[in-house]
Amino acid sequence: MPVSRRLFIGATAAAAAATSLPLSAHDPKAPRPASVTPGVRPFELEEVPIAELQASMHSGRRTSKQLVALYLERIAEVDDRRGAVALNSVLELNPDAMLIAEELDRERSDGKVRGPLHGIPIVIKDNIDTADRMRTSAGSLALAGSVAARDAHIVERLRAAGAVLLGKTNLSEWANFRSTRSSSGWSGRGGQTRNPYALDRNPCGSSSGSGAATAASLAAAAIGTETDGSVVCPSTANGLVGIKPTVGLVSRSGIIPISHTQDTAGPMARTVADAAALLSAIAGSDPKDEATGDAARHIEADYTRFLDPDGLKGARIGVYRSVFPSSPQVRERMESAIEAIRSLGATIVDPANIPTHGKFDEDEFTVLLYEFKADLNAYLAGLPPSVKTRTLSDLIAFNREHAREEMPYFGQELFEMAQAKGPLTDKEYREALERGPRLAGKEGIDAILAKEKLDAMIAPTGAPAWMTDLVNGDHYGGGYSSASAVSGYPHITVPMGFVFGLPVGISFFAGAWSEAKLIRYAYAFEQGTRARRPPRFLPTADLSISDPAVEPEKVAVVAAVKEHCGM
């Protein structure tokens, strides 16, 4: 990782000076979960939420500079490919992170606090432009020297909110739209990212580095991007909360594209509260992205105000059984989660299957191929003259010329299929674009919500993480993402339990602009079940582990106690 010796020495010194200071605003002596892998020390910021980090800075026990130093030390220990764990999730560190933190500390000392993210270190996916000394490459060696001329709109908003951009995360190269048999989490520039729960397992793509880094507490939280599953899949595989917003709630300008119909950025965090705080920062209209033109009427200034532990009471929730994975363990976890949701006060409608299930997949693929060519060509054309790959055709040629580095395991079939497509005026594209979102949205999600009078729907987000296989590619085990992706509707995943020590999540989804109520439901489920556990960096999954499912009886007892105590 390109971090200067001066920066790292300064970071280590600051971390050492900070270690004697208590952190927790609630219980300074509260023990933090310890890792079990030899060579990995307990980390005092492990699992610490954003509000607690903020409280520690407000009280003077911590500074942003100290937080940055501690996270940099953690990255050097856990993420470096030469280390004991070699998670390989952070592609590049921000050489200015310390200076930014120092300036934010000065602002705080002068009485200026920008908001909940002031001084909070986060990481972002390496397909998001930053006008600084970091590069934006989508993981490709073809763009290894590309430095953006201006920040992406969401980066402008994050900086304005006071977040410290700690670095950029590895990803599935070109957001996993290069080959039909790729390995999620692999890029030519960064290599293979590993899953912190079992290092031989896959972190899922394409926001794989953002998922692994956040799960391992290498930063407070992360930003990923999704076209179909690339926020929610790495979130479920790494035991995180992931929010895929309504397309148009968050600007895509300055983000390397796949599809202007489906692309969006979204938060990935260890808690619903942290994800909601990040969403509050990045949501906003942008004249450079016409999809956000209607966003102002729907954006909430503060999504954390919907964090209601009783948020499921009175809700009517449908179960989308058509997408349940074949894994009996995942099905068991899901059945327990359904009972937990019922115990938390919701009415369950089961089944409540989308009537157009499976009917929009071909249209989605057609739209993505056409839009990838058009949108990527437009992005590449706007890069500085120093970047020589100006078109998708140029990238295909580059990969052939650098096949040993770029294509040692899988090819570029999707690139070639997209290149063969015509312009966006083609009849094939226009018909697919009209049909797919309609089948997924109006005649799909909207139809079943209206028919069953539902507030939202649930489904398993995915199967447990598969073993990384560079020979054969990914082994996706099924789950939910496509209907929300094709329709452009919001989707939130929350940890719901474990299978042999590997995390699995539950999806909450509904119609357009429903982020506020989905956050309410997701938070109530999270607080009622407390399913997340930190990773232990095991070399492989422990098949002797017996992972208990969520026990709805305990959920009901907790709810009854809270009600009795007036909580």
PDB file of N, CA and C in Angstrom, residues 111 120 123 267 292 436 487:
ATOM      1  N   GLY A 111     -14.637  25.293  18.443  1.00  0.00           N
ATOM      2  CA  GLY A 111     -16.070  25.243  18.687  1.00  0.00           C
ATOM      3  C   GLY A 111     -16.909  24.908  17.475  1.00  0.00           C
ATOM      4  N   ILE A 120     -14.491  11.585  11.703  1.00  0.00           N
ATOM      5  CA  ILE A 120     -14.656  10.122  11.664  1.00  0.00           C
ATOM      6  C   ILE A 120     -13.948   9.544  10.440  1.00  0.00           C
ATOM      7  N   VAL A 123     -13.596   4.656   4.805  1.00  0.00           N
ATOM      8  CA  VAL A 123     -12.948   4.265   3.553  1.00  0.00           C
ATOM      9  C   VAL A 123     -14.006   4.227   2.453  1.00  0.00           C
ATOM     10  N   PRO A 267     -24.097   3.219   1.925  1.00  0.00           N
ATOM     11  CA  PRO A 267     -23.269   2.993   3.114  1.00  0.00           C
ATOM     12  C   PRO A 267     -23.173   1.522   3.496  1.00  0.00           C
ATOM     13  N   THR A 292     -31.177  12.552  -9.855  1.00  0.00           N
ATOM     14  CA  THR A 292     -31.422  13.113  -8.516  1.00  0.00           C
ATOM     15  C   THR A 292     -32.371  14.308  -8.559  1.00  0.00           C
ATOM     16  N   GLY A 436     -38.030  -4.208 -18.322  1.00  0.00           N
ATOM     17  CA  GLY A 436     -37.406  -4.714 -17.111  1.00  0.00           C
ATOM     18  C   GLY A 436     -37.802  -3.972 -15.845  1.00  0.00           C
ATOM     19  N   SER A 487     -35.627  -2.336 -10.439  1.00  0.00           N
ATOM     20  CA  SER A 487     -36.645  -1.295 -10.259  1.00  0.00           C
ATOM     21  C   SER A 487     -36.049   0.020  -9.789  1.00  0.00           C
TER      22      SER A 487
END
